[in-house]
Amino acid sequence: MARIARALECDIHLVPFHDERGCGYCLRFLREAPDVRDLSTSARMEELERWLLANRSVPEELFYSRIEALVGRRISPHELDDPDLLIQRAQRPGRPYDWDDW
Ligand SMILES: [Zn+2]
């Protein structure tokens, strides 16, 4: 997984950032992020995919809380190792979570 210490450029905004606070544009987006309940499923998936496939550009706790909001439940860290599967699961919000993953 990309670690923030090495991710010196935001994949989303293509701007460099210099410290653990992360990309200023991403942080601003998160501060003003739309309520996920107002987003369509496809908009949610699009945003989820963007976060999962880009280098981490914001502090971990902000990253997790946005991913969890988009997925609609808590996630375990290792789920981030398989973004495709996580995106697939997030598209089926009615499906109970597979606890066998833990
Ligand atoms: Zn950014």
Coordinates of N, CA, C and O and ligand atoms in Angstrom, one line a residue:
M1 N 0.8 -1.2 0.0 CA 0.0 0.0 0.0 C 0.9 1.3 0.0 O 1.9 1.3 0.7
A2 N 0.5 2.2 -0.7 CA 1.2 3.5 -0.8 C 1.2 4.1 0.6 O 0.2 4.3 1.2
R3 N 2.4 4.5 1.1 CA 2.4 5.2 2.4 C 2.6 6.7 2.1 O 3.3 7.1 1.2
I4 N 2.0 7.4 3.0 CA 2.0 8.9 2.8 C 3.4 9.5 2.8 O 3.6 10.4 2.1
A5 N 4.3 8.9 3.5 CA 5.7 9.4 3.5 C 6.3 9.4 2.1 O 7.1 10.3 1.8
R6 N 5.9 8.5 1.3 CA 6.5 8.4 0.0 C 5.7 9.1 -1.1 O 6.2 9.4 -2.2
A7 N 4.4 9.3 -0.8 CA 3.5 9.9 -1.8 C 3.7 11.4 -1.8 O 3.0 12.1 -1.0
L8 N 4.6 11.9 -2.6 CA 4.9 13.3 -2.6 C 4.0 14.1 -3.6 O 4.1 15.3 -3.6
E9 N 3.3 13.3 -4.3 CA 2.4 14.1 -5.3 C 1.0 13.4 -5.2 O 0.9 12.2 -5.1
C10 N 0.0 14.3 -5.2 CA -1.4 13.8 -5.1 C -1.8 13.3 -6.5 O -1.7 14.1 -7.5
D11 N -2.2 12.1 -6.6 CA -2.6 11.5 -7.9 C -3.9 12.1 -8.4 O -4.2 12.1 -9.6
I12 N -4.7 12.6 -7.5 CA -6.0 13.2 -7.9 C -5.8 14.6 -8.4 O -6.4 14.9 -9.5
H13 N -5.0 15.4 -7.8 CA -4.9 16.8 -8.2 C -3.6 17.1 -8.9 O -3.4 18.2 -9.3
L14 N -2.7 16.1 -8.9 CA -1.4 16.3 -9.5 C -0.6 17.5 -9.0 O 0.0 18.3 -9.7
V15 N -0.7 17.6 -7.7 CA 0.1 18.7 -7.1 C 1.0 18.0 -6.0 O 0.6 17.0 -5.4
P16 N 2.2 18.5 -5.8 CA 3.0 18.0 -4.7 C 2.5 18.4 -3.4 O 1.8 19.4 -3.2
F17 N 2.7 17.6 -2.3 CA 2.5 18.0 -1.0 C 3.7 17.6 -0.1 O 4.4 16.7 -0.5
H18 N 3.9 18.2 1.0 CA 5.2 18.1 1.6 C 5.2 17.5 3.0 O 6.2 17.2 3.5
D19 N 4.1 17.2 3.6 CA 4.1 16.7 4.9 C 2.9 15.8 5.2 O 2.1 15.5 4.3
E20 N 2.9 15.4 6.4 CA 1.8 14.4 6.8 C 0.4 14.9 6.7 O -0.5 14.2 6.8
R21 N 0.3 16.2 6.6 CA -1.1 16.8 6.5 C -1.7 16.4 5.2 O -2.9 16.4 5.1
G22 N -0.9 16.1 4.2 CA -1.4 15.7 2.9 C -1.7 16.8 1.9 O -1.3 18.0 2.1
C23 N -2.5 16.5 0.9 CA -2.8 17.4 -0.2 C -3.9 18.4 0.2 O -4.9 18.0 0.7
G24 N -3.6 19.6 0.1 CA -4.5 20.7 0.5 C -5.8 20.6 -0.2 O -6.9 20.9 0.4
Y25 N -5.8 20.2 -1.5 CA -7.1 20.2 -2.2 C -7.9 19.0 -1.7 O -9.1 19.1 -1.6
C26 N -7.3 17.9 -1.5 CA -8.0 16.7 -0.9 C -8.6 17.0 0.4 O -9.7 16.7 0.7
L27 N -7.8 17.7 1.3 CA -8.3 18.1 2.6 C -9.5 19.0 2.5 O -10.4 18.9 3.2
R28 N -9.4 20.0 1.6 CA -10.5 20.9 1.4 C -11.7 20.1 0.9 O -12.8 20.4 1.4
F29 N -11.5 19.2 0.0 CA -12.6 18.4 -0.5 C -13.3 17.7 0.7 O -14.5 17.7 0.8
L30 N -12.5 17.1 1.5 CA -13.1 16.3 2.6 C -13.8 17.2 3.6 O -14.8 16.8 4.2
R31 N -13.3 18.4 3.8 CA -13.9 19.3 4.8 C -15.3 19.6 4.3 O -16.2 19.9 5.1
E32 N -15.4 19.7 3.0 CA -16.7 20.2 2.4 C -17.4 19.0 1.6 O -18.2 19.3 0.8
A33 N -17.0 17.8 1.9 CA -17.5 16.7 1.2 C -19.0 16.5 1.2 O -19.6 16.7 2.3
P34 N -19.6 16.2 0.1 CA -21.0 16.0 0.1 C -21.4 14.8 0.9 O -20.7 13.8 1.1
D35 N -22.6 14.9 1.6 CA -23.1 13.8 2.4 C -23.3 12.6 1.4 O -24.0 12.8 0.4
V36 N -22.8 11.5 1.8 CA -22.9 10.3 0.9 C -24.4 9.9 0.6 O -24.7 9.4 -0.4
R37 N -25.3 10.3 1.6 CA -26.7 10.0 1.3 C -27.3 10.8 0.2 O -28.3 10.4 -0.4
D38 N -26.6 11.9 -0.2 CA -27.1 12.7 -1.3 C -26.5 12.2 -2.6 O -26.8 12.8 -3.7
L39 N -25.6 11.3 -2.6 CA -24.9 10.9 -3.8 C -25.6 9.6 -4.4 O -26.1 8.8 -3.7
S40 N -25.6 9.6 -5.7 CA -26.1 8.3 -6.4 C -25.1 7.2 -6.2 O -23.9 7.5 -5.8
T41 N -25.5 6.0 -6.4 CA -24.6 4.9 -6.2 C -23.4 5.0 -7.1 O -22.3 4.8 -6.7
S42 N -23.7 5.5 -8.4 CA -22.5 5.6 -9.3 C -21.6 6.7 -8.9 O -20.4 6.5 -9.0
A43 N -22.1 7.8 -8.3 CA -21.2 8.8 -7.8 C -20.4 8.3 -6.7 O -19.2 8.7 -6.5
R44 N -21.0 7.6 -5.8 CA -20.3 7.0 -4.6 C -19.2 6.1 -5.1 O -18.1 6.1 -4.6
M45 N -19.5 5.2 -6.0 CA -18.5 4.3 -6.5 C -17.3 5.0 -7.2 O -16.2 4.6 -7.1
E46 N -17.7 6.0 -7.9 CA -16.7 6.8 -8.6 C -15.7 7.4 -7.6 O -14.5 7.4 -7.8
E47 N -16.3 8.0 -6.6 CA -15.4 8.6 -5.6 C -14.6 7.6 -4.8 O -13.4 7.8 -4.6
L48 N -15.3 6.5 -4.5 CA -14.6 5.4 -3.8 C -13.4 4.9 -4.6 O -12.3 4.8 -4.1
E49 N -13.6 4.7 -5.9 CA -12.6 4.2 -6.7 C -11.4 5.2 -6.8 O -10.2 4.8 -6.8
R50 N -11.7 6.5 -6.8 CA -10.7 7.5 -6.9 C -9.8 7.5 -5.6 O -8.6 7.5 -5.8
W51 N -10.4 7.3 -4.5 CA -9.6 7.3 -3.2 C -8.8 6.0 -3.2 O -7.7 6.0 -2.7
L52 N -9.4 4.9 -3.6 CA -8.7 3.6 -3.5 C -7.6 3.5 -4.4 O -6.6 2.8 -4.1
L53 N -7.7 4.0 -5.6 CA -6.6 3.8 -6.6 C -5.5 4.8 -6.6 O -4.5 4.6 -7.1
A54 N -5.8 6.0 -5.9 CA -4.7 7.0 -5.9 C -3.8 6.7 -4.7 O -4.1 6.0 -3.8
N55 N -2.6 7.3 -4.8 CA -1.8 7.3 -3.6 C -2.5 8.0 -2.5 O -3.2 8.9 -2.7
R56 N -2.3 7.5 -1.3 CA -2.9 8.2 -0.1 C -2.4 9.6 0.0 O -1.2 9.9 0.0
S57 N -3.4 10.5 0.0 CA -3.0 11.9 0.0 C -3.5 12.7 1.2 O -3.4 13.9 1.2
V58 N -4.1 12.0 2.1 CA -4.7 12.7 3.3 C -4.3 11.8 4.5 O -4.0 10.6 4.3
P59 N -4.3 12.3 5.7 CA -4.0 11.5 6.9 C -5.0 10.3 7.0 O -6.1 10.3 6.6
E60 N -4.4 9.2 7.6 CA -5.1 7.9 7.6 C -6.6 8.0 8.1 O -7.5 7.5 7.6
E61 N -6.7 8.8 9.3 CA -8.1 8.8 9.9 C -9.1 9.4 9.0 O -10.3 9.0 8.9
L62 N -8.7 10.5 8.2 CA -9.6 11.1 7.3 C -9.9 10.2 6.1 O -11.1 10.1 5.7
F63 N -8.9 9.5 5.7 CA -9.0 8.6 4.6 C -10.0 7.5 4.9 O -11.0 7.2 4.2
Y64 N -9.8 6.9 6.1 CA -10.7 5.8 6.5 C -12.1 6.3 6.7 O -13.1 5.6 6.3
S65 N -12.3 7.4 7.3 CA -13.7 7.8 7.6 C -14.4 8.1 6.3 O -15.6 7.8 6.2
R66 N -13.7 8.7 5.3 CA -14.4 8.9 4.0 C -14.7 7.6 3.3 O -15.8 7.4 2.7
I67 N -13.8 6.7 3.3 CA -14.0 5.4 2.6 C -15.2 4.7 3.3 O -16.0 4.1 2.7
E68 N -15.2 4.7 4.6 CA -16.3 4.0 5.4 C -17.6 4.6 5.1 O -18.6 4.0 5.0
A69 N -17.6 6.0 5.0 CA -18.9 6.6 4.6 C -19.3 6.2 3.3 O -20.5 5.9 3.0
L70 N -18.4 6.1 2.3 CA -18.8 5.7 0.9 C -19.2 4.3 0.8 O -20.1 3.9 0.1
V71 N -18.6 3.4 1.6 CA -18.9 2.0 1.6 C -20.2 1.8 2.4 O -20.9 0.8 2.1
G72 N -20.4 2.6 3.4 CA -21.6 2.5 4.2 C -21.4 1.6 5.4 O -22.4 1.2 6.0
R73 N -20.2 1.3 5.8 CA -20.0 0.4 7.0 C -18.5 0.6 7.4 O -17.7 1.2 6.6
R74 N -18.2 0.0 8.5 CA -16.7 0.0 8.9 C -16.0 -1.0 8.0 O -16.6 -1.9 7.5
I75 N -14.7 -0.7 7.7 CA -13.9 -1.6 6.9 C -12.7 -2.0 7.7 O -12.3 -1.3 8.7
S76 N -12.2 -3.1 7.4 CA -10.9 -3.5 8.1 C -9.8 -3.1 7.1 O -9.9 -3.2 5.9
P77 N -8.6 -2.8 7.7 CA -7.5 -2.3 6.9 C -7.1 -3.2 5.7 O -6.8 -2.7 4.7
H78 N -7.2 -4.5 5.9 CA -6.7 -5.3 4.8 C -7.6 -5.3 3.6 O -7.3 -5.7 2.5
E79 N -8.9 -4.8 3.8 CA -9.8 -4.7 2.7 C -9.2 -3.7 1.6 O -9.6 -3.8 0.4
L80 N -8.4 -2.8 2.1 CA -7.8 -1.8 1.1 C -6.8 -2.5 0.2 O -6.4 -1.9 -0.8
D81 N -6.3 -3.7 0.6 CA -5.4 -4.4 -0.3 C -6.0 -4.9 -1.6 O -5.4 -5.3 -2.5
D82 N -7.4 -5.0 -1.5 CA -8.1 -5.5 -2.7 C -9.2 -4.5 -3.1 O -10.4 -4.7 -2.8
P83 N -8.8 -3.4 -3.7 CA -9.8 -2.3 -4.0 C -10.9 -2.8 -4.9 O -12.1 -2.4 -4.6
D84 N -10.6 -3.7 -5.8 CA -11.7 -4.2 -6.7 C -12.8 -4.9 -5.9 O -14.0 -4.7 -6.1
L85 N -12.4 -5.7 -5.0 CA -13.4 -6.5 -4.2 C -14.2 -5.5 -3.3 O -15.4 -5.6 -3.1
L86 N -13.5 -4.5 -2.7 CA -14.1 -3.6 -1.8 C -15.2 -2.8 -2.6 O -16.3 -2.5 -2.2
I87 N -14.8 -2.4 -3.8 CA -15.7 -1.6 -4.7 C -16.9 -2.5 -5.0 O -18.1 -2.0 -4.9
Q88 N -16.7 -3.7 -5.3 CA -17.7 -4.7 -5.7 C -18.7 -4.8 -4.5 O -19.9 -4.8 -4.7
R89 N -18.2 -5.0 -3.3 CA -19.0 -5.1 -2.1 C -19.8 -3.9 -1.8 O -20.9 -3.9 -1.4
A90 N -19.2 -2.7 -2.0 CA -19.8 -1.5 -1.7 C -21.0 -1.2 -2.7 O -21.9 -0.5 -2.3
Q91 N -21.0 -1.9 -3.8 CA -22.2 -1.7 -4.7 C -23.4 -2.5 -4.3 O -24.5 -2.3 -4.9
R92 N -23.2 -3.3 -3.3 CA -24.3 -4.1 -2.8 C -24.6 -3.8 -1.4 O -24.3 -4.7 -0.5
P93 N -25.1 -2.6 -1.1 CA -25.2 -2.2 0.3 C -26.1 -3.1 1.1 O -26.0 -3.1 2.3
G94 N -27.1 -3.7 0.5 CA -28.0 -4.5 1.2 C -27.5 -5.8 1.7 O -28.0 -6.5 2.6
R95 N -26.4 -6.2 1.2 CA -25.8 -7.5 1.5 C -25.1 -7.4 2.8 O -24.3 -6.6 3.1
P96 N -25.4 -8.4 3.7 CA -24.7 -8.4 5.0 C -23.2 -8.6 4.8 O -22.7 -9.3 3.9
Y97 N -22.4 -8.0 5.7 CA -21.0 -8.1 5.6 C -20.5 -9.5 5.9 O -21.0 -10.2 6.8
D98 N -19.5 -9.9 5.2 CA -18.9 -11.2 5.4 C -17.9 -11.1 6.6 O -16.8 -10.7 6.5
W99 N -18.3 -11.7 7.7 CA -17.4 -11.6 8.8 C -16.3 -12.6 8.7 O -15.3 -12.5 9.5
D100 N -16.4 -13.5 7.8 CA -15.3 -14.5 7.6 C -14.0 -13.8 7.2 O -12.9 -14.4 7.3
D101 N -14.1 -12.6 6.8 CA -12.9 -11.8 6.5 C -12.0 -11.5 7.6 O -10.8 -11.1 7.4
W102 N -12.5 -11.5 8.8 CA -11.7 -10.9 9.9 C -10.7 -11.9 10.4 O -10.7 -13.0 10.5
Ligands
ZN1 ZN -5.3 16.0 -3.8

